Tab-separated table of C-alpha atoms and ligand atoms in Angstrom:
chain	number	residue	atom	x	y	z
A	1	UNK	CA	59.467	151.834	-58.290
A	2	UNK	CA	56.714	152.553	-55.950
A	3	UNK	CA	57.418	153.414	-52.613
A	4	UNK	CA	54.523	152.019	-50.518
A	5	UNK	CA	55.348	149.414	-48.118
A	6	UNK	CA	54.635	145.623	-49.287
A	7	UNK	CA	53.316	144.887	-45.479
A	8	UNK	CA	52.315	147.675	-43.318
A	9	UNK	CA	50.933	147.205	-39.849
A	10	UNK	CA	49.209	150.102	-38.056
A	11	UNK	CA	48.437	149.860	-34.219
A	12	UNK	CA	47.638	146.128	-34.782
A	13	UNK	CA	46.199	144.511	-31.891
A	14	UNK	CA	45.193	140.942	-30.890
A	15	UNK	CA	43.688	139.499	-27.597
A	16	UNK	CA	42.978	136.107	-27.098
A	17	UNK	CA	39.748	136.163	-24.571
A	18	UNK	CA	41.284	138.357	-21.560
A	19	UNK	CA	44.949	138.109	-22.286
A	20	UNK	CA	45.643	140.960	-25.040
A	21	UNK	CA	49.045	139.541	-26.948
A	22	UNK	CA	49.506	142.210	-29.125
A	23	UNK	CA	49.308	145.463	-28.278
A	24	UNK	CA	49.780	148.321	-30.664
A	25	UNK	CA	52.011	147.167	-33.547
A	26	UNK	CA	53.916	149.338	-36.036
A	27	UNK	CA	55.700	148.228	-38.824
A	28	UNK	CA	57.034	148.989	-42.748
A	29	UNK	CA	58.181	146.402	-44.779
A	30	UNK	CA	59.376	147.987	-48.154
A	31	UNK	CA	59.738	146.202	-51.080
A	32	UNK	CA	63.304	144.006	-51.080
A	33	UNK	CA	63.538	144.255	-47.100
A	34	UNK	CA	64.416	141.734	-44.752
A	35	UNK	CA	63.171	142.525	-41.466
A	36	UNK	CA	63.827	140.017	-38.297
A	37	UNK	CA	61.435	139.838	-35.449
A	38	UNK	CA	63.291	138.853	-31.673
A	39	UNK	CA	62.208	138.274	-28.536
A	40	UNK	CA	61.537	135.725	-25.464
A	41	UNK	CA	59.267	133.244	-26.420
A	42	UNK	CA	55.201	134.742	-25.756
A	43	UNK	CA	56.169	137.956	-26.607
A	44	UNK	CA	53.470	138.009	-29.500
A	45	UNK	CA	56.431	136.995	-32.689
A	46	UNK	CA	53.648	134.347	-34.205
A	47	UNK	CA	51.112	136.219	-33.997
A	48	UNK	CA	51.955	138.922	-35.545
A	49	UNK	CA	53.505	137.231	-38.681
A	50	UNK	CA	50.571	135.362	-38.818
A	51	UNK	CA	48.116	138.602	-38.539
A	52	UNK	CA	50.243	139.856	-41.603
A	53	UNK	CA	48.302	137.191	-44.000
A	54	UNK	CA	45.299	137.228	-41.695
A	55	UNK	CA	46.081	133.327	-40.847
A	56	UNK	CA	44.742	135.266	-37.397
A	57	UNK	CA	42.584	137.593	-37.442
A	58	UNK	CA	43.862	140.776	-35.691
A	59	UNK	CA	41.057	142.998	-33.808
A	60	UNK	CA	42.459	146.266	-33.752
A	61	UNK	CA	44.277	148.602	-36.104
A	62	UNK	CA	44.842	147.664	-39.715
A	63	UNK	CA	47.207	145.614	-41.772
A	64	UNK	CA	47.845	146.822	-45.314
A	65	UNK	CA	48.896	144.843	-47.896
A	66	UNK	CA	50.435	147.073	-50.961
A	67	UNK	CA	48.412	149.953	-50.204
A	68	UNK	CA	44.998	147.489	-49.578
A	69	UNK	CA	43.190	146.717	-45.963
A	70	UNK	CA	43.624	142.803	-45.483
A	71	UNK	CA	40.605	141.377	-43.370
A	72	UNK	CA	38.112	143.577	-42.705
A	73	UNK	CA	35.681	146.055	-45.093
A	74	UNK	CA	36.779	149.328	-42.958
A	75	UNK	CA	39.216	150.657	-40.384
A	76	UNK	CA	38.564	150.880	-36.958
A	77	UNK	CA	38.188	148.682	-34.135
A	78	UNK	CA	36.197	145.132	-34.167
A	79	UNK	CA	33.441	144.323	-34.521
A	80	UNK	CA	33.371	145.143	-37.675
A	81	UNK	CA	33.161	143.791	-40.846
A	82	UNK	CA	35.378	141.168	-42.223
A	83	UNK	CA	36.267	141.045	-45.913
A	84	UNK	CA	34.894	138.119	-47.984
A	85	UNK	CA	37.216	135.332	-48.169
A	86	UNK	CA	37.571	136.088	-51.881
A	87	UNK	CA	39.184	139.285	-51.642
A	88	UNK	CA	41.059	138.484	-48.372
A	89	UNK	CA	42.317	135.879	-50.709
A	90	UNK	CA	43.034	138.743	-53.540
A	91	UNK	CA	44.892	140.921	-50.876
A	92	UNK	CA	46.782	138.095	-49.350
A	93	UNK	CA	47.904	136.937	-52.756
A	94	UNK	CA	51.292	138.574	-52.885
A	95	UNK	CA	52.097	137.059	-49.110
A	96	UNK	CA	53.733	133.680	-48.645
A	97	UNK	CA	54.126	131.704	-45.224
A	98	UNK	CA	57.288	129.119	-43.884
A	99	UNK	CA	56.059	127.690	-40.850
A	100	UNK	CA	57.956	126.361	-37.561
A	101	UNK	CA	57.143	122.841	-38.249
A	102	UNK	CA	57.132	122.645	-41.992
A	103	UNK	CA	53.374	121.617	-42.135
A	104	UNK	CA	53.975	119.325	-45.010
A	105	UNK	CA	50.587	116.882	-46.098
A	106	UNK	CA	52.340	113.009	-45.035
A	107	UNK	CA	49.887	111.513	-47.610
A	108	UNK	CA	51.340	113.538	-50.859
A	109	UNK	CA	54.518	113.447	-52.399
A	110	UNK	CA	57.172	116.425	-51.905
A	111	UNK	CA	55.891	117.728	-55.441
A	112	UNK	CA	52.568	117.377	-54.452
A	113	UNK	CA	53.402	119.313	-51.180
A	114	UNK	CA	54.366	121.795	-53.261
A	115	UNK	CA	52.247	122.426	-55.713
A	116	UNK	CA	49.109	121.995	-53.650
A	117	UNK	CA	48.552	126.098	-53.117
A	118	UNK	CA	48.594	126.671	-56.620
A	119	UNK	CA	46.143	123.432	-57.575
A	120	UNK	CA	44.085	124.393	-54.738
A	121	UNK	CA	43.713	127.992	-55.767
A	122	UNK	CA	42.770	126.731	-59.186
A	123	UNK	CA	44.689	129.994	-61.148
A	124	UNK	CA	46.680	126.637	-62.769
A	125	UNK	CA	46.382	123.422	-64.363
A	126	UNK	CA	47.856	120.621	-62.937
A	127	UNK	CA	50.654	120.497	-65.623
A	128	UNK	CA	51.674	124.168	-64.757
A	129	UNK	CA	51.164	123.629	-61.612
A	130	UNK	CA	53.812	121.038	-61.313
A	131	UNK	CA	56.119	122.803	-63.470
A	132	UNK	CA	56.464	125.474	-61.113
A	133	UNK	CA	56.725	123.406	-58.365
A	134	UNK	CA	59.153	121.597	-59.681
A	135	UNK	CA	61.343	124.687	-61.045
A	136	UNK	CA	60.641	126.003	-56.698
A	137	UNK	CA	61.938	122.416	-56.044
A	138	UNK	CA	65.268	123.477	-57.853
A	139	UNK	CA	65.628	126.699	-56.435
A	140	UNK	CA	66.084	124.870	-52.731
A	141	UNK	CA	67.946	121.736	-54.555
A	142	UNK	CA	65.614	119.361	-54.135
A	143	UNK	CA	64.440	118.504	-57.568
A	144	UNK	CA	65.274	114.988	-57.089
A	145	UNK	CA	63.383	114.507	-54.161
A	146	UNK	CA	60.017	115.468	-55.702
A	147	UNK	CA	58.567	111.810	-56.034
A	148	UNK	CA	59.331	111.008	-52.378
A	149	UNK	CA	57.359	111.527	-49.567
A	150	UNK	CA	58.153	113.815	-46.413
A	151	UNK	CA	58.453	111.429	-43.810
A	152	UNK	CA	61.681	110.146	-45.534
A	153	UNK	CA	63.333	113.253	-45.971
A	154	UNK	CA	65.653	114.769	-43.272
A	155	UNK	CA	64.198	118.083	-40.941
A	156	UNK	CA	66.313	120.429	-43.056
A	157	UNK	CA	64.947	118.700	-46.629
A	158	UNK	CA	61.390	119.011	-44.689
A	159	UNK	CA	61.745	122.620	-44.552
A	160	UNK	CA	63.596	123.346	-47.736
A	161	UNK	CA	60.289	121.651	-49.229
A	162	UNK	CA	58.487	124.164	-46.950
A	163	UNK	CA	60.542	127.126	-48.495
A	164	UNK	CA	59.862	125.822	-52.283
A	165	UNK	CA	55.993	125.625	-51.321
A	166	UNK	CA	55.828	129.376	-50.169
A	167	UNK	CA	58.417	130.233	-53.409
A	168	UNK	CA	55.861	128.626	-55.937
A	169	UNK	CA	53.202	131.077	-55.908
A	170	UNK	CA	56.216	133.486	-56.843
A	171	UNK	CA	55.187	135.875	-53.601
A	172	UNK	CA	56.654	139.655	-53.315
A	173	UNK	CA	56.964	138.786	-49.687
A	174	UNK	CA	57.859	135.978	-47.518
A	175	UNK	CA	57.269	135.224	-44.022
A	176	UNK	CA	59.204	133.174	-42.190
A	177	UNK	CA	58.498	131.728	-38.513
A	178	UNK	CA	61.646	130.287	-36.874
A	179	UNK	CA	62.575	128.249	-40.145
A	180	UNK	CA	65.149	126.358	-38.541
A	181	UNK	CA	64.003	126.078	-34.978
A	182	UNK	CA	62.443	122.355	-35.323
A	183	UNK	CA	65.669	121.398	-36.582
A	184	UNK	CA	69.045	119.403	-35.127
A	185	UNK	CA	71.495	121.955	-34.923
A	186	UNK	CA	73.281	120.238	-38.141
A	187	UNK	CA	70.599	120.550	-40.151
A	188	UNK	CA	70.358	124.239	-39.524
A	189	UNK	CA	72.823	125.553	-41.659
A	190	UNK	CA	71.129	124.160	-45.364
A	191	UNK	CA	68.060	125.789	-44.245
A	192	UNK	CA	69.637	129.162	-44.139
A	193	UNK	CA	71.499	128.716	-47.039
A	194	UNK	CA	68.139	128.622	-48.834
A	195	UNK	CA	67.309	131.941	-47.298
A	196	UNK	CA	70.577	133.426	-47.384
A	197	UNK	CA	70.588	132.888	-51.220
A	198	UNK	CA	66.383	134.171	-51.446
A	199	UNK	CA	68.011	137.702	-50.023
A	200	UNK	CA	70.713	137.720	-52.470
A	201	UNK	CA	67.933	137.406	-55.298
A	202	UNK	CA	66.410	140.313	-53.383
A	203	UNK	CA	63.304	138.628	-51.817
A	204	UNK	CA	61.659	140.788	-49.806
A	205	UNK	CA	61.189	138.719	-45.885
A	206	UNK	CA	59.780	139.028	-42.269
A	207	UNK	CA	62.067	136.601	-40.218
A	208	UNK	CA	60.997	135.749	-36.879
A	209	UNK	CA	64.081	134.191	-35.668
A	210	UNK	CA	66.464	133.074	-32.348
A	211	UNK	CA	69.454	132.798	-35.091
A	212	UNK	CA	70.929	136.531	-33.940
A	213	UNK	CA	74.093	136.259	-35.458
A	214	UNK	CA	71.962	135.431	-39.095
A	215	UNK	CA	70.002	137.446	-38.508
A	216	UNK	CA	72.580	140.299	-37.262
A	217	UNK	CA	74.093	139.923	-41.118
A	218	UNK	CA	70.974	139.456	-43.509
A	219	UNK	CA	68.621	142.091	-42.005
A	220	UNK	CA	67.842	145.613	-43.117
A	221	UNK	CA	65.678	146.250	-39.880
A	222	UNK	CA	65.636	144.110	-36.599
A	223	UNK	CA	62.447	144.385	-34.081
A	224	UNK	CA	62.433	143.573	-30.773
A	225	UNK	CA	59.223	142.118	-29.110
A	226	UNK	CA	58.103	141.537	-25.399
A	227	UNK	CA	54.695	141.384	-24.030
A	228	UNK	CA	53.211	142.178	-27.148
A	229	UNK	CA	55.199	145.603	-27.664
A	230	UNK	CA	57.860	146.522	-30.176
A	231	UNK	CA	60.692	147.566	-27.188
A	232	UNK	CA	63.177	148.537	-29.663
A	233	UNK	CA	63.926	148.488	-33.440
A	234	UNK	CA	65.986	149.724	-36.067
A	235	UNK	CA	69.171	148.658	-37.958
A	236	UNK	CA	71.195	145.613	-36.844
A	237	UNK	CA	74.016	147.793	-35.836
A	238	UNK	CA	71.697	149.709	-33.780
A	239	UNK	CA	70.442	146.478	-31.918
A	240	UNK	CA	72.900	143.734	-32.096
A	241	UNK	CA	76.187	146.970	-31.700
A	242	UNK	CA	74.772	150.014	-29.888
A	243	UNK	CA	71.859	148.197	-28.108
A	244	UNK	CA	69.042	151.164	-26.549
A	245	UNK	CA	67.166	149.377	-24.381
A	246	UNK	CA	68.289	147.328	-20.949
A	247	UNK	CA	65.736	144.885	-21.509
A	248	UNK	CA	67.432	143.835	-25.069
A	249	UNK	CA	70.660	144.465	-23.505
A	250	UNK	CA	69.487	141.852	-20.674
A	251	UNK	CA	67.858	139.479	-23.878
A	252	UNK	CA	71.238	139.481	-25.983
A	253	UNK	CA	73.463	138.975	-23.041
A	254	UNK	CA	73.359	134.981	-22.890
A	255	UNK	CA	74.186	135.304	-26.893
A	256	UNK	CA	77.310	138.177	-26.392
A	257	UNK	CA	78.301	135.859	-23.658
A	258	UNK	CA	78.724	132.528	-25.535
A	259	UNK	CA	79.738	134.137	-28.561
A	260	UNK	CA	83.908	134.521	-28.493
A	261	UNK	CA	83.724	138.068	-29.968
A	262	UNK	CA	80.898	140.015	-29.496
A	263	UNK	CA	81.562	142.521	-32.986
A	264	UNK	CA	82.133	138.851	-34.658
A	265	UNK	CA	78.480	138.627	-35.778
A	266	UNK	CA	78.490	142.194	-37.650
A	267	UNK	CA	82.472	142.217	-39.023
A	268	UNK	CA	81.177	140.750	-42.406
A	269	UNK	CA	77.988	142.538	-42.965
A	270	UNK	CA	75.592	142.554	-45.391
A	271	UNK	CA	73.565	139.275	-46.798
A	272	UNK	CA	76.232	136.545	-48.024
B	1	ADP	N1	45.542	130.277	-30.316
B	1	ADP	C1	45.836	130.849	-29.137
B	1	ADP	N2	44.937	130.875	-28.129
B	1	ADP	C2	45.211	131.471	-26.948
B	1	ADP	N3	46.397	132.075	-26.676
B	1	ADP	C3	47.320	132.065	-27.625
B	1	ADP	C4	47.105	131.459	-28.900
B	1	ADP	N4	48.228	131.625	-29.673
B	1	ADP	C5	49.100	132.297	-28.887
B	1	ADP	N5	48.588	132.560	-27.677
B	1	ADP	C6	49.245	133.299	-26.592
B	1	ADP	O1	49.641	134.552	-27.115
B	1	ADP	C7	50.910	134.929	-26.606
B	1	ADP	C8	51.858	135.195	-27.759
B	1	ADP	O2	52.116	133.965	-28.425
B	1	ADP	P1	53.023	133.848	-29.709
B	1	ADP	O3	52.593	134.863	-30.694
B	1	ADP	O4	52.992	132.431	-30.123
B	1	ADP	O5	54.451	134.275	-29.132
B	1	ADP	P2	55.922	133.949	-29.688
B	1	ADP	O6	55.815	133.527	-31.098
B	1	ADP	O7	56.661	135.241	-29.494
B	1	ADP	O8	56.470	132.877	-28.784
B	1	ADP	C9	51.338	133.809	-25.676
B	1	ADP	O9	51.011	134.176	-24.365
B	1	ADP	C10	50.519	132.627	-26.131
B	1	ADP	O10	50.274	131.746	-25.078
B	2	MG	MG1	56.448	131.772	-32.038
């Protein structure tokens, strides 16, 4: 069991033009982890789950991917040289993505949907392609659903189609942004019953979520965002019980207040 971190940012850093939205990120995601990312919305959540598979390119510090640089040739500061979309490929290979809004294709079926990344990156044939996407399909209960297309099925379908997409290229990590945020509040629940069950099976996952209460039980580690700064992190207990920081305290307050008990969220603990 090795014990180098599956995703490890060092001082990342990101500016769009003038406005610099992330400023000096660090972060360890070991192997079996789930770590949830908070904050108000801007704070810089997106973009840094999405600098952790180089969907954006970061422009300082480094992102490591099981012990290897993801984007660029060297460390340093950019300039400097990006990687070859081949190996960014090879490094990324491990990393899976659930997005906000699903991004399903309209025009292909849910199987399709599904096992596009792994026809696309041509490691497959079609046949084992669909096999596994159809075996993903089952994990999230949607097996009958793979002829369909997405436009018929429900928000919470949409995104459990989503979740079997990212689980067919069998990942080591997944990363999650605000899975269930698109979605009518009924629909929420299914969606993180998926997930809920992926931690049991020990998936290792980077949640950026406004679900505090899930996320209070499932994490290992919780990081708090604003302005493009980690403000505080550590254990749920830590953040959701024995909160550090007045400006999380001030964050979490509309939550403690329209929760009935406060310690209600934690009482149960661990993923269930
Ligand atoms: N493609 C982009 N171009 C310019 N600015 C962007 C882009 N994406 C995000 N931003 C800005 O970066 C900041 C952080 O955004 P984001 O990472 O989406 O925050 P969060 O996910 O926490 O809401 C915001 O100020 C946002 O407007
Ligand atoms: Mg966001």
């Amino acid at each position: 069991m090795s014990s180098l971190p599956i995703v490890q940012l060092r001082a990342v850093g990101k500016s769009y033009g003038a406005q610099r939205v992330l400023k000096g990120i660090d972060l360890s995601v070991m192997r079996g982890e789930i770590v949830s990312l908070i904050g108000p919305s801007g704070s810089g959540k997106t973009t840094a789950l999405r600098c952790m598979n180089f969907l954006e390119a970061y422009d300082e510090g480094e992102v490591w991917i099981k012990g290897q640089l993801l984007g660029y040739r060297s460390k340093g500061r950019t300039p400097r040289d990006r990687d070859s979309e081949r190996s960014i490929a090879e490094v990324r290979r491990p990393v899976s993505m659930v997005f906000q809004q699903f991004n399903l294709w309209p025009h292909m079926s849910v199987l399709g949907n599904v096992a596009a990344p792994l026809v696309l990156s041509k490691k497959a044939s079609k046949a084992d392609a669909h096999r596994s996407a159809l075996a993903a399909l089952e994990r999230v209960g949607l097996a009958q659903k793979a002829d369909a297309y997405p436009a018929t099925l429900s928000g919470g379908q949409q995104q459990r189609v989503g979740i079997a997409r990212a689980l067919a290229i069998e990942p080591e990590v997944m990363l999650l942004d605000e899975p269930t945020s698109a979605l009518d509040p009924e629909l929420v629940e299914e969606v993180l019953s998926v997930i809920r069950s992926l931690a049991q099976d020990g998936m290792t996952m980077v949640m950026v979520t406004h679900e505090m209460s899930f996320a209070a039980k499932i994490s290992n580690h919780v990081v708090f965002m604003e302005a493009g700064q980690i403000v505080e992190a550590g254990p749920p207990e830590q953040l959701f019980g024995n909160t550090r920081t007045p400006r999380l305290q001030q964050f979490l307050k509309p939550w403690f207040d329209r929760s009935l008990s406060p310690a209600a969220p934690l009482q149960s603990g661990g993923a269930q």
